[in-house]
Short mmCIF file of C-alpha atoms in Angstrom, two decimals:
data_model
loop_
_atom_site.label_atom_id
_atom_site.label_comp_id
_atom_site.label_asym_id
_atom_site.label_seq_id
_atom_site.Cartn_x
_atom_site.Cartn_y
_atom_site.Cartn_z
CA MET A 9 0.02 -0.06 -0.02
CA ILE A 10 1.75 3.06 -1.22
CA GLN A 11 0.48 6.61 -0.66
CA PHE A 12 0.43 8.94 -3.67
CA SER A 13 2.39 11.96 -3.16
CA LEU A 14 -0.49 15.14 -3.21
CA SER A 15 1.80 18.27 -3.25
CA PHE A 16 0.38 19.98 -6.64
CA PRO A 17 3.14 22.55 -7.11
CA HIS A 18 1.47 23.81 -10.10
CA ASP A 19 -2.11 24.28 -8.66
CA LYS A 20 -2.90 27.11 -6.11
CA ARG A 21 -6.16 25.98 -5.44
CA LYS A 22 -7.00 24.52 -1.99
CA LYS A 23 -6.86 20.69 -2.04
CA PRO A 24 -10.04 18.54 -0.94
CA ALA A 25 -9.46 17.02 2.49
CA SER A 26 -10.72 13.78 1.23
CA LEU A 27 -7.61 13.78 -1.03
CA GLN A 28 -4.97 13.76 1.78
CA ASN A 29 -5.86 10.30 3.01
CA HIS A 30 -6.63 8.66 -0.31
CA VAL A 31 -4.75 5.39 -0.81
CA LEU A 32 -4.15 3.18 -3.85
CA ALA A 33 -3.13 -0.61 -3.73
CA GLY A 34 -0.13 -1.86 -5.42
CA GLY A 35 3.44 -0.31 -6.11
CA VAL A 36 4.69 3.12 -7.08
CA ALA A 37 3.65 3.09 -10.59
CA THR A 38 5.95 5.55 -13.00
CA ILE A 39 3.22 7.15 -14.64
CA ARG A 40 3.72 10.13 -16.72
CA PRO A 41 0.56 11.66 -17.23
CA HIS A 42 0.02 13.99 -20.99
CA LYS A 43 1.44 17.09 -21.02
CA ASN A 44 -2.11 18.87 -21.68
CA ALA A 45 -3.63 16.30 -18.82
CA THR A 46 -5.92 18.27 -16.43
CA THR A 47 -5.69 15.64 -13.84
CA THR A 48 -3.06 13.42 -11.97
CA PRO A 49 -2.96 9.63 -11.03
CA ALA A 50 -3.96 10.37 -7.61
CA ARG A 51 -6.87 12.62 -8.44
CA ARG A 52 -8.00 10.10 -11.08
CA ALA A 53 -7.92 7.54 -8.42
CA TYR A 54 -10.19 9.76 -6.06
CA ILE A 55 -12.79 10.31 -8.89
CA GLN A 56 -13.03 6.63 -9.14
CA SER A 57 -13.75 5.80 -5.49
CA SER A 58 -15.49 9.21 -4.40
CA PRO A 59 -19.19 8.62 -3.35
CA LEU A 60 -19.56 12.42 -4.29
CA SER A 61 -22.06 13.13 -7.62
CA VAL A 62 -20.52 13.97 -10.77
CA ALA A 63 -21.31 17.75 -10.49
CA ARG A 64 -19.89 17.71 -7.02
CA ARG A 65 -16.53 16.26 -7.54
CA ALA A 66 -16.07 18.50 -10.92
CA VAL A 67 -16.76 21.56 -8.84
CA GLU A 68 -14.57 19.95 -6.17
CA LEU A 69 -11.45 19.31 -8.37
CA GLY A 70 -12.06 22.18 -10.87
CA VAL A 71 -12.38 20.18 -13.81
CA SER A 72 -15.17 19.31 -16.36
CA GLU A 73 -18.02 16.74 -15.64
CA ASP A 74 -16.88 15.04 -19.06
CA THR A 75 -13.58 14.45 -17.27
CA ILE A 76 -15.10 13.06 -14.15
CA ARG A 77 -17.45 10.84 -16.22
CA ARG A 78 -14.23 9.69 -18.41
CA TRP A 79 -12.46 8.71 -15.51
CA MET A 80 -15.31 7.29 -13.74
CA GLY A 81 -16.03 4.68 -16.29
CA ARG A 82 -11.97 3.35 -16.11
CA ASP A 83 -10.27 1.15 -14.29
CA SER A 84 -6.80 2.60 -14.52
CA VAL A 85 -5.48 5.72 -13.83
CA GLU A 86 -3.02 5.84 -16.97
CA ASP A 87 -3.47 8.05 -19.81
CA ARG A 88 -4.30 5.59 -23.01
CA PRO A 89 -2.31 6.27 -26.36
CA HIS A 90 -3.07 9.09 -28.31
CA THR A 91 -1.99 7.54 -31.50
CA ALA A 92 -5.07 7.69 -33.93
CA HIS A 93 -7.05 4.60 -34.36
CA ARG A 94 -6.66 5.21 -38.32
CA LEU A 95 -3.51 6.56 -39.56
CA GLN A 96 -3.74 9.16 -42.59
CA THR A 97 -1.66 7.49 -44.88
CA THR A 98 -0.83 8.51 -48.26
CA LEU A 99 -1.25 5.24 -50.22
CA THR A 100 -4.15 2.87 -49.98
CA PRO A 101 -3.12 -0.79 -48.62
CA ALA A 102 -2.76 -2.05 -52.20
CA ARG A 103 -0.57 0.35 -53.37
CA GLU A 104 1.61 0.02 -49.80
CA ALA A 105 1.87 -3.43 -50.61
CA VAL A 106 3.15 -3.11 -53.99
CA VAL A 107 5.98 -0.49 -52.44
CA ILE A 108 7.19 -2.78 -49.86
CA ALA A 109 7.28 -5.66 -52.50
CA VAL A 110 9.56 -3.55 -54.56
CA ARG A 111 11.58 -2.50 -51.52
CA LYS A 112 12.00 -6.04 -50.21
CA THR A 113 12.81 -7.26 -53.76
CA LEU A 114 15.14 -4.67 -55.15
CA TRP A 115 16.49 -3.06 -51.91
CA PRO A 116 16.61 0.59 -53.90
CA PRO A 117 17.85 3.41 -51.96
CA LEU A 118 14.91 5.71 -50.50
CA ASP A 119 15.48 8.37 -52.94
CA ASP A 120 15.44 5.98 -55.82
CA LEU A 121 12.47 4.06 -54.14
CA LEU A 122 10.58 7.82 -54.19
CA VAL A 123 11.34 8.52 -57.73
CA VAL A 124 9.70 4.99 -58.62
CA VAL A 125 6.58 5.38 -56.51
CA ARG A 126 6.12 8.92 -58.12
CA GLU A 127 6.28 7.84 -61.41
CA PHE A 128 4.24 4.76 -61.61
CA ILE A 129 2.03 4.64 -58.19
CA HIS A 130 1.60 8.16 -56.78
CA GLU A 131 2.84 11.44 -57.80
CA GLY A 132 2.39 13.05 -54.90
CA MET A 133 4.12 10.84 -52.51
CA SER A 134 6.45 12.89 -50.39
CA ARG A 135 9.79 11.79 -49.10
CA SER A 136 8.97 11.66 -45.68
CA ALA A 137 5.69 9.60 -45.93
CA LEU A 138 7.69 7.00 -47.82
CA HIS A 139 10.37 6.81 -45.25
CA ARG A 140 7.59 6.49 -42.34
CA LEU A 141 6.02 3.72 -44.50
CA LEU A 142 9.27 2.20 -44.42
CA VAL A 143 9.96 2.35 -40.82
CA ARG A 144 6.29 1.08 -40.24
CA ARG A 145 6.77 -1.82 -42.03
CA GLY A 146 10.18 -2.66 -40.87
CA VAL A 147 12.31 -2.57 -43.96
CA SER A 148 13.46 1.13 -43.33
CA ARG A 149 17.49 -0.42 -43.19
CA GLN A 150 18.70 -2.85 -45.57
CA PRO A 151 19.56 -6.25 -44.19
CA VAL A 152 23.15 -6.54 -43.78
CA GLU A 153 23.65 -9.57 -45.95
CA SER A 154 22.30 -7.56 -49.21
CA ARG A 155 24.76 -4.70 -48.45
CA ASP A 156 28.12 -4.03 -50.39
CA LYS A 157 30.83 -6.95 -49.01
CA PRO A 158 33.34 -5.63 -46.71
CA GLY A 159 36.49 -4.28 -48.07
CA HIS A 160 34.52 -2.35 -50.98
CA LYS A 161 36.79 0.46 -52.14
CA PRO A 162 35.34 3.40 -54.10
CA PHE A 163 36.67 4.85 -57.35
CA LYS A 164 39.20 7.33 -57.17
CA THR A 165 38.43 11.13 -58.05
CA TYR A 166 38.49 11.63 -61.64
CA GLU A 167 37.53 14.70 -63.60
CA PRO A 168 34.35 14.30 -65.85
CA GLY A 169 35.13 12.61 -69.32
CA PHE A 170 36.41 9.16 -67.85
CA VAL A 171 33.45 6.79 -69.40
CA HIS A 172 33.26 3.01 -68.50
CA VAL A 173 31.44 1.25 -71.61
CA ASP A 174 30.23 -2.40 -71.80
CA VAL A 175 28.05 -4.55 -73.65
CA LYS A 176 25.11 -6.41 -72.32
CA TYR A 177 22.70 -9.00 -73.91
CA LEU A 178 18.87 -8.15 -74.07
CA PRO A 179 16.30 -10.90 -74.08
CA GLN A 180 14.73 -11.72 -77.66
CA MET A 181 11.31 -10.21 -77.79
CA PRO A 182 8.10 -12.24 -79.20
CA ASP A 183 8.63 -10.13 -82.55
CA GLU A 184 12.09 -10.63 -82.95
CA THR A 185 14.05 -13.34 -84.54
CA ALA A 186 17.28 -12.73 -82.57
CA ARG A 187 18.75 -11.24 -79.43
CA ARG A 188 19.86 -7.74 -79.62
CA TYR A 189 22.62 -6.15 -77.34
CA LEU A 190 22.91 -3.14 -75.31
CA PHE A 191 25.68 -1.00 -75.31
CA VAL A 192 26.27 0.89 -71.85
CA ALA A 193 28.29 4.11 -71.22
CA ILE A 194 28.55 5.66 -67.81
CA ASP A 195 30.90 8.57 -66.91
CA ARG A 196 33.09 7.93 -63.72
CA ALA A 197 32.64 11.34 -62.21
CA THR A 198 29.17 12.47 -62.78
CA ARG A 199 27.49 8.76 -63.27
CA TRP A 200 25.75 10.06 -66.21
CA VAL A 201 24.38 7.28 -68.50
CA TYR A 202 24.05 6.79 -72.23
CA ILE A 203 22.90 3.78 -73.70
CA ALA A 204 22.07 2.17 -77.25
CA ILE A 205 20.79 -0.73 -78.34
CA LYS A 206 22.30 -2.58 -81.46
CA PRO A 207 21.49 -5.89 -83.69
CA ASN A 208 24.80 -7.60 -82.63
CA LYS A 209 28.06 -6.61 -80.93
CA SER A 210 30.26 -6.42 -83.87
CA ALA A 211 33.12 -4.22 -84.29
CA ALA A 212 31.16 -1.93 -86.78
CA CYS A 213 28.44 -1.45 -84.01
CA ALA A 214 31.17 -1.08 -81.55
CA ARG A 215 32.65 1.70 -83.73
CA ALA A 216 29.15 3.49 -84.02
CA PHE A 217 28.69 3.51 -80.68
CA PRO A 218 31.34 6.21 -79.56
CA HIS A 219 30.24 8.49 -82.34
CA ALA A 220 26.84 8.60 -80.98
CA LEU A 221 28.29 8.90 -77.16
CA ARG A 222 30.31 11.73 -78.41
CA LYS A 223 27.32 13.68 -79.96
CA ASP A 224 25.26 13.22 -76.85
CA CYS A 225 27.42 13.26 -74.07
CA PRO A 226 27.18 16.73 -72.27
CA ILE A 227 30.79 16.67 -71.36
CA MET A 228 34.07 16.30 -73.28
CA ILE A 229 34.87 12.57 -73.52
CA THR A 230 38.72 12.18 -72.71
CA LYS A 231 38.92 8.37 -71.80
CA LEU A 232 36.85 5.11 -72.91
CA LEU A 233 37.62 2.10 -70.80
CA THR A 234 36.32 -1.29 -71.96
CA ASP A 235 36.68 -4.99 -71.19
CA ASN A 236 38.94 -7.21 -73.71
CA GLY A 237 35.85 -8.19 -76.38
CA LYS A 238 37.03 -8.82 -79.56
CA GLU A 239 34.81 -5.67 -80.78
CA PHE A 240 36.95 -3.49 -78.60
CA THR A 241 40.55 -4.52 -78.64
CA ASP A 242 43.18 -7.09 -80.27
CA ARG A 243 44.61 -7.91 -77.01
CA LEU A 244 43.92 -11.43 -76.61
CA LEU A 245 44.89 -11.97 -80.13
CA ALA A 246 48.26 -10.28 -79.61
CA ALA A 247 51.67 -11.99 -78.86
CA LEU A 248 52.77 -13.32 -75.20
CA ASP A 249 52.98 -10.23 -73.57
CA ARG A 250 49.06 -10.07 -74.13
CA GLN A 251 49.46 -5.88 -74.78
CA PRO A 252 46.83 -4.30 -77.19
CA GLY A 253 48.60 -3.63 -80.53
CA GLY A 254 46.81 -0.38 -80.97
CA GLU A 255 45.58 -1.25 -84.55
CA HIS A 256 42.39 -2.47 -83.94
CA ALA A 257 39.70 -0.53 -85.58
CA PHE A 258 38.22 0.80 -82.19
CA ASP A 259 41.56 2.03 -81.27
CA ARG A 260 42.10 3.71 -84.53
CA LEU A 261 38.55 5.31 -84.23
CA CYS A 262 39.51 6.55 -80.23
CA GLN A 263 42.64 7.97 -81.84
CA SER A 264 40.91 10.08 -84.52
CA LEU A 265 38.41 11.41 -81.83
CA GLY A 266 41.15 12.33 -79.83
CA ILE A 267 39.89 10.06 -76.84
CA GLU A 268 42.33 7.52 -75.14
CA HIS A 269 41.20 3.79 -75.21
CA ARG A 270 42.14 1.62 -71.80
CA PRO A 271 41.30 -1.95 -71.99
CA THR A 272 41.06 -3.49 -68.59
CA GLN A 273 43.49 -6.26 -67.47
CA PRO A 274 42.31 -9.54 -68.50
CA ARG A 275 40.41 -11.40 -65.66
CA THR A 276 39.64 -8.27 -63.64
CA PRO A 277 35.97 -7.31 -64.52
CA GLN A 278 36.02 -5.30 -61.40
CA THR A 279 38.14 -2.66 -63.01
CA ASN A 280 35.12 -1.90 -64.79
CA GLY A 281 32.84 -2.58 -62.23
CA MET A 282 30.81 0.88 -62.33
CA VAL A 283 29.09 0.25 -65.54
CA GLU A 284 28.64 -3.65 -64.35
CA ARG A 285 26.78 -2.43 -61.35
CA PHE A 286 24.53 -0.41 -63.61
CA ASN A 287 23.97 -3.45 -65.79
CA GLY A 288 22.58 -4.84 -62.92
CA ARG A 289 20.14 -2.20 -62.34
CA ILE A 290 19.04 -2.62 -65.75
CA ALA A 291 18.82 -6.44 -65.30
CA GLU A 292 16.29 -5.42 -62.29
CA VAL A 293 14.19 -3.13 -64.76
CA LEU A 294 14.15 -6.19 -67.25
CA ALA A 295 12.85 -8.67 -64.61
CA THR A 296 9.97 -6.17 -63.19
CA ARG A 297 7.57 -6.94 -66.05
CA ARG A 298 6.98 -9.23 -69.34
CA TYR A 299 7.36 -6.97 -72.45
CA ASP A 300 5.23 -7.70 -75.45
CA SER A 301 7.56 -6.25 -78.38
CA ALA A 302 11.15 -5.14 -78.98
CA LYS A 303 9.77 -1.36 -79.01
CA ASP A 304 7.95 -1.83 -75.77
CA LEU A 305 11.35 -2.80 -74.21
CA GLU A 306 13.39 -0.21 -75.70
CA THR A 307 11.04 2.53 -74.33
CA THR A 308 11.18 1.12 -71.15
CA LEU A 309 15.04 1.24 -71.08
CA LEU A 310 14.98 4.59 -72.81
CA ARG A 311 12.56 5.86 -69.79
CA TYR A 312 14.67 4.37 -66.99
CA VAL A 313 18.03 6.09 -68.11
CA TRP A 314 16.28 9.38 -68.58
CA LEU A 315 14.92 8.99 -64.76
CA TYR A 316 18.41 7.99 -63.95
CA ASN A 317 20.10 11.03 -65.69
CA HIS A 318 17.45 13.74 -64.53
CA HIS A 319 15.99 12.33 -61.33
CA LEU A 320 17.67 9.87 -59.43
CA PRO A 321 19.71 11.53 -56.89
CA GLN A 322 23.45 10.51 -56.71
CA LYS A 323 24.45 9.67 -52.85
CA ALA A 324 28.32 9.71 -53.74
CA PHE A 325 27.95 13.29 -54.87
CA GLY A 326 25.27 14.84 -52.11
CA HIS A 327 22.54 13.86 -53.76
CA PRO A 328 22.28 15.77 -57.06
CA GLU A 329 21.28 14.32 -60.29
CA PRO A 330 23.96 13.10 -62.83
CA ASP A 331 22.45 15.27 -65.52
CA THR A 332 22.83 18.66 -63.51
#
């Protein structure tokens, strides 16, 4: 039996004598009333046990009769949660389920996910509302096992113009007789991306790609980093030193354009890891839906690259978009 302290330092009114001897069963409870509460735990206990009428108790304690009735109808003297029973959310439950499915499947960063939600689900979605949704569903943090492996080292700082190039297979569409190839270029410094779909990855297509890239790139290209595919280099056809001869058609084209061509060292795909990671993003985009035609696939890829260049913030650069 522990008696509540009845010193009301902020209440200058005279306290009822009946409150002075009020006793509650149980231990000392660590109850913190709401900051706008008009009663204390001791007063609430008195309200529940007093034989006086509602009006008399309201006058005696200086509160409203509604307050008296509220605490008379309760068995506890603790405040109930003030969280709304129905949260005001931006998305419907069905749309929330889609967002959570995308998050758990691809684990895109918050800003990337926000762009996707605004583009395809709800254009009025705010970043804070999306973050609250992820926190509420327990997916605000990426699982440790899906993060970058320990020991990952970022690229050194380079001036704009050092471009990584790679070629990726595309799935064959119902209206196609053969698979096509995606040529991808990404600038190491700005992360600006350019793509072109080619019927094959021959040396002729490889030579056409730098011309189109140079025409559309907003910066001056000084270096091109490629793998050792035969469309880019003759390294693997050279002598025992395995050094490129510099006579490949792609090498000569780069020289005529004033661009330094740098093939990666054999068996070191991580050197070209930046474009490889972007190819991983492309693979994720291709896996999100079924495409009915080659044109449908091409439109989706071009749309994604446009979103990437103009709307996806880059964490490595303080969140500006690549094309800024």
